[in-house]
Coordinates of C-alpha atoms in Angstrom, one line a residue:
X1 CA 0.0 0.0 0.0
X2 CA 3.0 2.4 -0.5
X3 CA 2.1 5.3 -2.2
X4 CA 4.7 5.8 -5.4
X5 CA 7.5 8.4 -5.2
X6 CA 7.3 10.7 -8.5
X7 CA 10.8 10.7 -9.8
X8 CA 11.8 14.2 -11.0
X9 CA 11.4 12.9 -15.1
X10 CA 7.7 12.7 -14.3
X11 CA 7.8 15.7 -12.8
X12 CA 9.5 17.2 -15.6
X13 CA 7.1 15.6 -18.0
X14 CA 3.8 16.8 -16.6
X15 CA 5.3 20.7 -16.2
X16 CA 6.2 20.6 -20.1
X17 CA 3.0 18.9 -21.1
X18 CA 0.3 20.7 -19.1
X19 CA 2.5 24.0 -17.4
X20 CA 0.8 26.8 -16.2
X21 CA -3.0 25.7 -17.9
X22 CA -4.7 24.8 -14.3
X23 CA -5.3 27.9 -12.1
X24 CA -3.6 27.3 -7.8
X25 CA -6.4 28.7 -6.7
X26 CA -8.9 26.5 -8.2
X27 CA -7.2 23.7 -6.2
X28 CA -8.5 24.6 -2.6
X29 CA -11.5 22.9 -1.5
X30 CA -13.9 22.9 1.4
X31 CA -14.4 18.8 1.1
X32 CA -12.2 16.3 -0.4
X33 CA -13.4 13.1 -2.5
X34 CA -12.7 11.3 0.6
X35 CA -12.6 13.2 4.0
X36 CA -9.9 11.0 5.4
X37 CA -9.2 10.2 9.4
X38 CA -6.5 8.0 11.0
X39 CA -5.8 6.8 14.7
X40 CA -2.6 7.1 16.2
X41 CA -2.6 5.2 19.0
X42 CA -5.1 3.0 20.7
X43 CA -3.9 2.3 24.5
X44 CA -5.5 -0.4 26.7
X45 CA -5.2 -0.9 30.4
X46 CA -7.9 -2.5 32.3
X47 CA -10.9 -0.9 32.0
X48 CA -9.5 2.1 30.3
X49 CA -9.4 2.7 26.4
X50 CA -8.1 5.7 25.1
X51 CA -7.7 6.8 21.3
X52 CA -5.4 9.6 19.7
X53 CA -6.1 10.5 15.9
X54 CA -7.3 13.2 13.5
X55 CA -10.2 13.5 11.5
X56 CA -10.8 16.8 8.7
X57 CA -13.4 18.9 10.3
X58 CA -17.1 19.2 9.2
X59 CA -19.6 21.9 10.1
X60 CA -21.4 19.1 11.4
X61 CA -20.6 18.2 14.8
X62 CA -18.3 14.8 14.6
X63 CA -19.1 12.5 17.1
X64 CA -17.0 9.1 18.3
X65 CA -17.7 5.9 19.1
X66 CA -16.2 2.7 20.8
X67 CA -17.7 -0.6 19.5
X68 CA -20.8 0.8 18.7
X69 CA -21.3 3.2 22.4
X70 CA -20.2 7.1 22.7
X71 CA -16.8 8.0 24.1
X72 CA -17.1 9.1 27.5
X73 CA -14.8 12.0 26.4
X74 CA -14.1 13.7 23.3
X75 CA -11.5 16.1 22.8
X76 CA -12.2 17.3 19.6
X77 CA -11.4 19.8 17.4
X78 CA -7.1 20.1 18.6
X79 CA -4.4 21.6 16.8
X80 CA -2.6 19.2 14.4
X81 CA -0.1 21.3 12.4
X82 CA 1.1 18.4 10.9
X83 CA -2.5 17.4 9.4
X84 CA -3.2 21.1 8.1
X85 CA 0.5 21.0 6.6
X86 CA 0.3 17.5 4.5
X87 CA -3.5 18.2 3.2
X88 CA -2.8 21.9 2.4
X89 CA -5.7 21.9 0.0
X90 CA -8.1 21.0 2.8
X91 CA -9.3 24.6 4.5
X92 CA -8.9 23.8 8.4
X93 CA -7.3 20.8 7.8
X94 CA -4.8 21.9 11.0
X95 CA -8.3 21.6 13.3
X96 CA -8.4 17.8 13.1
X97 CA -7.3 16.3 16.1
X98 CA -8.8 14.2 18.5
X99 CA -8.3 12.5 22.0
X100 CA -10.9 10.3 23.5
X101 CA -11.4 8.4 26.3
X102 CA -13.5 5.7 28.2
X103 CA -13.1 4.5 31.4
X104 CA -15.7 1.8 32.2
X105 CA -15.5 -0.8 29.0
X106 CA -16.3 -4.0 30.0
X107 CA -14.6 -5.5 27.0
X108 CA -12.5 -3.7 24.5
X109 CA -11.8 -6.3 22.4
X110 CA -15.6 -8.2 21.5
X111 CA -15.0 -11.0 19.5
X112 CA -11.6 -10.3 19.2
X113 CA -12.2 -6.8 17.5
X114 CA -12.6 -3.4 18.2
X115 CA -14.5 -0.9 16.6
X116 CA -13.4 3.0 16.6
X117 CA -15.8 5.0 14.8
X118 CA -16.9 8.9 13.6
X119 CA -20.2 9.9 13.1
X120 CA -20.4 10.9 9.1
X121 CA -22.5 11.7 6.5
X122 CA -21.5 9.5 3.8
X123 CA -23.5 7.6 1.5
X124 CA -25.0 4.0 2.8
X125 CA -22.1 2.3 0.2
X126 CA -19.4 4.3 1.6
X127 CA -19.9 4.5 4.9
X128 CA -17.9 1.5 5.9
X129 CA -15.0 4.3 5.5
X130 CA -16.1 5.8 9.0
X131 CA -15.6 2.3 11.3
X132 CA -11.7 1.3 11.5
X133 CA -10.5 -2.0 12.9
X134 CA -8.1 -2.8 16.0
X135 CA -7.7 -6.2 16.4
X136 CA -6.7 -7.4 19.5
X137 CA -2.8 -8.5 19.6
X138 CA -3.2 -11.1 21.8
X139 CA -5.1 -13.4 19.3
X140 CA -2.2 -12.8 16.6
X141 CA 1.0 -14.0 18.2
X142 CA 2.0 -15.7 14.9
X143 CA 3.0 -13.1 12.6
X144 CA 5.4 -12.9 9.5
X145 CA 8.8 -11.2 9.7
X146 CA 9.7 -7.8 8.8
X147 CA 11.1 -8.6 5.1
X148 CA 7.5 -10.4 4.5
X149 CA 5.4 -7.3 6.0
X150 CA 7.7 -5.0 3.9
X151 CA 7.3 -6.7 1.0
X152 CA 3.0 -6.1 1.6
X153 CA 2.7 -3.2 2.6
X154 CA 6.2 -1.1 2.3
X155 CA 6.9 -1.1 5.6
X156 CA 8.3 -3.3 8.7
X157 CA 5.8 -1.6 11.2
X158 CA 3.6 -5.0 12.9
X159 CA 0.8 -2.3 14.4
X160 CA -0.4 -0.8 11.4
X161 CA -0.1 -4.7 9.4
X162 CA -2.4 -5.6 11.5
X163 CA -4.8 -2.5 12.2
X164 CA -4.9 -2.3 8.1
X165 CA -5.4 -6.0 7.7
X166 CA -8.4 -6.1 10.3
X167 CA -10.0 -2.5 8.6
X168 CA -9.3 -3.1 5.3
X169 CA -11.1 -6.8 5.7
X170 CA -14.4 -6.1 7.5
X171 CA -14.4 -2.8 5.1
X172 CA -14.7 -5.2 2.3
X173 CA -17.0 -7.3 3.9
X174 CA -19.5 -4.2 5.0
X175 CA -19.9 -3.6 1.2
X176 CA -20.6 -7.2 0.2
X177 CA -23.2 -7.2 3.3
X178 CA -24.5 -4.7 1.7
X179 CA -25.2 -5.3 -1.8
X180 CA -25.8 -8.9 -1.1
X181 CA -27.1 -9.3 2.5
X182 CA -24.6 -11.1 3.7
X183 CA -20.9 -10.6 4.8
X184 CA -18.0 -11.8 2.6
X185 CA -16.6 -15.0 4.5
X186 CA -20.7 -16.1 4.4
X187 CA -19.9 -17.4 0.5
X188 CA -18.9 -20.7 -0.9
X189 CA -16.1 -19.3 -2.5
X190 CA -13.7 -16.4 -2.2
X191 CA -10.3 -15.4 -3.3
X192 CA -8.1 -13.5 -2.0
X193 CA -6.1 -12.4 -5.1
X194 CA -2.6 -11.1 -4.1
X195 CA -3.0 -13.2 -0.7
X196 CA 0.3 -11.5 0.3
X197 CA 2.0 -12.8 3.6
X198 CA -1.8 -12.7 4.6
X199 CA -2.5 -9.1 6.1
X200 CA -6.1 -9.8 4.8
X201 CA -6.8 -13.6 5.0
X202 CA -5.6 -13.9 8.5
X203 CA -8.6 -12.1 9.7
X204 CA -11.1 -14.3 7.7
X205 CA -12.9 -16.5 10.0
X206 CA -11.4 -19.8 10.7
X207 CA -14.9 -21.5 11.2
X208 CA -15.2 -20.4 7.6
X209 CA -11.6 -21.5 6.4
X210 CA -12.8 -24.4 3.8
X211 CA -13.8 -21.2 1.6
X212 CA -11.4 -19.1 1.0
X213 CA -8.6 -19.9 -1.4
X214 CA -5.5 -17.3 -1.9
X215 CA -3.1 -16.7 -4.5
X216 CA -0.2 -14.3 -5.0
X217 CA 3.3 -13.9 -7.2
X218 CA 5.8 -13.8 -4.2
X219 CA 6.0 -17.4 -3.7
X220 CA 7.9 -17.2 -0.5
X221 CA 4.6 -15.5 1.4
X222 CA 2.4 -18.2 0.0
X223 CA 4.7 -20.5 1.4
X224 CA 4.1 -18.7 4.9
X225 CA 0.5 -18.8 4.2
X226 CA 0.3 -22.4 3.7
X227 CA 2.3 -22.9 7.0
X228 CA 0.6 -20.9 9.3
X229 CA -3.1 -19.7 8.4
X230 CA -6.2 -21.5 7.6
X231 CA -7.3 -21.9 4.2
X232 CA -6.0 -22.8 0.7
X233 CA -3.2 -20.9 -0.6
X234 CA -1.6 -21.0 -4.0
X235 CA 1.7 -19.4 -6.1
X236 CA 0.7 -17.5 -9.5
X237 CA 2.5 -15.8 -11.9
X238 CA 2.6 -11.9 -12.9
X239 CA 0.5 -12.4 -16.2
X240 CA -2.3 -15.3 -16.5
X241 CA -3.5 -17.4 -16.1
X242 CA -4.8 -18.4 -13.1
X243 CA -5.1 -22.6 -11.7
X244 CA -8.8 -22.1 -11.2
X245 CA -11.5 -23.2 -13.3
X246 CA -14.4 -21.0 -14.7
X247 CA -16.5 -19.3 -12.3
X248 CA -14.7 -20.6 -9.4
X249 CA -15.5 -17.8 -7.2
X250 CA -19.0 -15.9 -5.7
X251 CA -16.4 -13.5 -4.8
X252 CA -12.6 -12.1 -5.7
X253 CA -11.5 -9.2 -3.4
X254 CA -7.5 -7.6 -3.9
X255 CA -6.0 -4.6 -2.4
X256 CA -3.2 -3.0 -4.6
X257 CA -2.6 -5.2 -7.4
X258 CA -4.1 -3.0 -10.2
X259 CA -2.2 -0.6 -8.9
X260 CA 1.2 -2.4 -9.9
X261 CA 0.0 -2.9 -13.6
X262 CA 0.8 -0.9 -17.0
X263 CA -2.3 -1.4 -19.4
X264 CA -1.6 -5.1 -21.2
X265 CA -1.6 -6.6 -17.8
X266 CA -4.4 -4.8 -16.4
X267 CA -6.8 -5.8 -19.3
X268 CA -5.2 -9.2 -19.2
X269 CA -6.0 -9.7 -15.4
X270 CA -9.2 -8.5 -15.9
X271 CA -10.2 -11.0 -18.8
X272 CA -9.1 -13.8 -16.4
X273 CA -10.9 -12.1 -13.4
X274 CA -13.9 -12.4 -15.1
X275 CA -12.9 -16.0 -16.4
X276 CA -13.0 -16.9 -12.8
X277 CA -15.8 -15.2 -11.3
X278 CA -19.1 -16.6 -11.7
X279 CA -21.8 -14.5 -13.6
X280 CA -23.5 -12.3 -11.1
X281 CA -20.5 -12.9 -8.4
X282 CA -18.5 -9.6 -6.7
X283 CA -14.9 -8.3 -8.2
X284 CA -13.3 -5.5 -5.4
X285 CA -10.0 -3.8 -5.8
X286 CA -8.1 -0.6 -5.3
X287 CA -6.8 1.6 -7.1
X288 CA -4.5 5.2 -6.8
X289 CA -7.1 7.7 -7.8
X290 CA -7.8 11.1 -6.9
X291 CA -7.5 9.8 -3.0
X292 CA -4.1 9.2 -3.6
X293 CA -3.3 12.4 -5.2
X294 CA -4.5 14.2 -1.7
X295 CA -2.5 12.4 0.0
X296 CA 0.6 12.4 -2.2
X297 CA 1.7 15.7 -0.5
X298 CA 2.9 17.8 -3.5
X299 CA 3.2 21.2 -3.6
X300 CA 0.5 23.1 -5.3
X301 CA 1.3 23.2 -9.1
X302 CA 2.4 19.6 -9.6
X303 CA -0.8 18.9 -7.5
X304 CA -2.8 20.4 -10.3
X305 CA -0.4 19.0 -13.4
X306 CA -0.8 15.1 -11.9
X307 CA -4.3 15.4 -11.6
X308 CA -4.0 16.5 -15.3
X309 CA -2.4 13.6 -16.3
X310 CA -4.2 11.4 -14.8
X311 CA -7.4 12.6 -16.0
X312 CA -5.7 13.0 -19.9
X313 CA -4.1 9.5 -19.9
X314 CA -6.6 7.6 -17.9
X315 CA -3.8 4.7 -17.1
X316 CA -0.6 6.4 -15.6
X317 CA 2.4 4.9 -14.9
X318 CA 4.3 7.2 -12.4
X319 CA 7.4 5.6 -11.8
X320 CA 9.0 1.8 -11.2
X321 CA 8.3 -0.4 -8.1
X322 CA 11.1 -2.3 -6.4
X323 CA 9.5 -3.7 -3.3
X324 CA 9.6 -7.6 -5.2
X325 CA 13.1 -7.4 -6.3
X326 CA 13.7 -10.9 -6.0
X327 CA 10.2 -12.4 -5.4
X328 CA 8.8 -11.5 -9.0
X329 CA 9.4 -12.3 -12.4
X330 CA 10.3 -9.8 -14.7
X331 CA 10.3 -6.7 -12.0
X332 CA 10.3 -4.3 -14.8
X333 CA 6.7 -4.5 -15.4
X334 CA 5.8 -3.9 -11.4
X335 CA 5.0 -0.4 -11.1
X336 CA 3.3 2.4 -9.8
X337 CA 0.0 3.1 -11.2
X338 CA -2.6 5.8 -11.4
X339 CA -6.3 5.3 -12.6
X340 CA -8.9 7.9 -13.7
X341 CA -12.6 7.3 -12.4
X342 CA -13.5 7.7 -16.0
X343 CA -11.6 5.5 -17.6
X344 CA -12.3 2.9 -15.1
X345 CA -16.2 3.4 -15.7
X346 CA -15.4 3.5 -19.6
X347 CA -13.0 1.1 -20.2
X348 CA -13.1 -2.1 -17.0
X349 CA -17.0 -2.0 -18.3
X350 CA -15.9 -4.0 -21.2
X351 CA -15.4 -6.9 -18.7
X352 CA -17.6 -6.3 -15.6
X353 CA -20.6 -4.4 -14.6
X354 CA -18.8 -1.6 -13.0
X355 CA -21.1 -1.0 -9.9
X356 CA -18.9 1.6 -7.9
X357 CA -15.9 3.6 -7.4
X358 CA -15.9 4.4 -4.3
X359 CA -13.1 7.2 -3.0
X360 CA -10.9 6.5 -0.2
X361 CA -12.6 3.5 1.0
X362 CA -9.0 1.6 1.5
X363 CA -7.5 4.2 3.4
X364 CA -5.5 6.0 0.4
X365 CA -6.8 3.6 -2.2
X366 CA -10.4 3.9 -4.1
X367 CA -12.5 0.6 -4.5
X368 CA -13.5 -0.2 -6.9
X369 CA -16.9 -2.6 -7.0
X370 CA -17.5 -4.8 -10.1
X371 CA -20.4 -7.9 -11.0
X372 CA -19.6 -9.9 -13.1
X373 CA -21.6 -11.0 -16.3
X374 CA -21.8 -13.8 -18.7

């Protein structure tokens, strides 16, 4: 999930192609596609929970929430410099701080989970992006190693593997409950495409283990996989196709795989994603959108001449991606990519019912939400 670094011939690219032709002070806005928030730290002890975070400020009075009840305190709006200084085109970004407490929870962790949420007023689709996840560390003594987590997610810290894991998981699952009635681990079949060192699949439930099947090009992690989670985990290869037969699956979900794909593999993958899925079955993945571009932290004009770009080229290939050196055949064609919403709703509707793109739903990734058709 590491956003790309844009290497200075990009940068030189997009000021001689597009220069001076979108006006700075367009770029300020009151609301972004995706009003982002983010906890800090989450400390336990006893009966005590306490979170730290920010969250972009509303007129609307935000409220918080432990597992479903009220904080007994919120201290919210605080000063956050460092918010107001990375989302610069956010007015009052700086006000977006929060600290909350609780001091009589009977159980912080119910079911193993716990549920930190904002009061919001996104759509019923989207809304899952106001609930994040904090699984409880205790239950997830057996984790991979630093080089595996790097390799995932772009960085070695085990907190935010798993906080990400749980959130981006039960996120999925809270849009499946919703367009099909039931959560995601309730199907026959699911894959897990670009199972990883399993920051996902671990939190699928184990009760429901015979169902879910994943797959992913660093054979090393899949090894891991098959050693210490439930399930059925198997190696693939960076173009199709995949060891599965025809509409194998009632559903496919992978985080930050199209991201990682100039335009021959994407429509390749999604020929064979459709291949797999069974006709009226779910598709979810990210992709860098416009989310990413708010939270790419550029300054002001390059701000304006990526989102430009994007928009022109649809597909955008922003620079190379090294974190499978070793672990992935020819490394050359994993990159960075960016989408446009557009093209996605234009061009991935030759192979799926494109059903929603919804912004910022995986943190700095959009989802996009696909049915597939015979």
């Amino acid at each position: 999930m590491m956003l790309p670094v844009l290497p200075q011939r990009v940068r030189s690219l997009l000021a001689r192609r597009f220069g001076d032709r979108v006006p700075v002070a367009l770029l300020a806005a009151n609301r972004m596609v995706a009003e982002p928030w983010f906890i800090d730290v989450v400390h336990v002890e006893g009966s005590l929970v306490a979170a730290d975070g920010w969250s972009l400020p509303h007129a609307k009075a935000t409220e918080f929430f432990l597992n479903g009840k009220r904080f007994e305190s919120i201290d919210y709006p605080r000063v956050r410099p460092d918010v107001g200084e990375h989302f610069w085109q956010r007015r009052s970004a700086q006000l977006s701080g929060f600290r909350c407490r609780s001091v009589s929870v009977a159980q912080a962790y119910p079911d193993g989970v716990m549920k930190i949420s904002r009061s919001g007023d996104a759509s019923a689709i989207d809304s899952g992006r106001d609930v994040l996840y904090i699984p409880d560390q205790r239950a997830h003594a057996n984790v991979p190693d630093d080089d595996r987590r790097f390799r995932v997610i772009g960085d070695r810290d085990l907190t935010g593997f798993l906080n990400t894991g749980a959130t981006d998981f039960h996120r999925l699952s809270e849009v499946v409950q919703k367009l099909t009635g039931r959560p995601l681990w309730a199907f026959d079949s699911v894959l897990d495409w670009g199972v990883g060192c399993g920051r996902l699949a671990r939190h699928f439930p184990a009760e429901r283990s015979q169902a879910l099947t994943g797959c992913d090009i660093d054979h090393d992690n899949v090894e891991w996989c098959r050693a210490n989670l439930n399930g059925r985990f198997v190696t693939s290869s960076l173009a199709p196709p995949l060891p599965f037969a025809d509409g194998a699956f009632d559903i496919v979900y992978a985080v930050s795989i199209f991201t990682h794909l100039r335009k021959a593999l994407q429509d390749q993958w999604l020929a064979e994603l459709r291949r797999i899925t069974r006709v009226g079955g779910l598709v979810l993945t990210t992709v860098h959108g416009e989310t990413a571009v708010d939270f790419f932290k550029l300054p002001p004009r390059e701000y304006a001449q990526l989102k430009a770009a994007i928009a022109e080229q649809g597909l955008m290939v922003s620079s190379g991606n090294s974190q499978l050196n070793g672990y992935v055949e020819k490394p050359e064609e994993y990159v960075n990519v960016f989408h446009d919403r557009r093209y996605i709703e234009r061009h991935w509707s030759d192979y799926f019912d494109v059903l929603h793109v919804i912004p910022g739903y995986i943190f700095t990734h959009d989802l996009v939400v696909m049915r597939g058709r015979g």
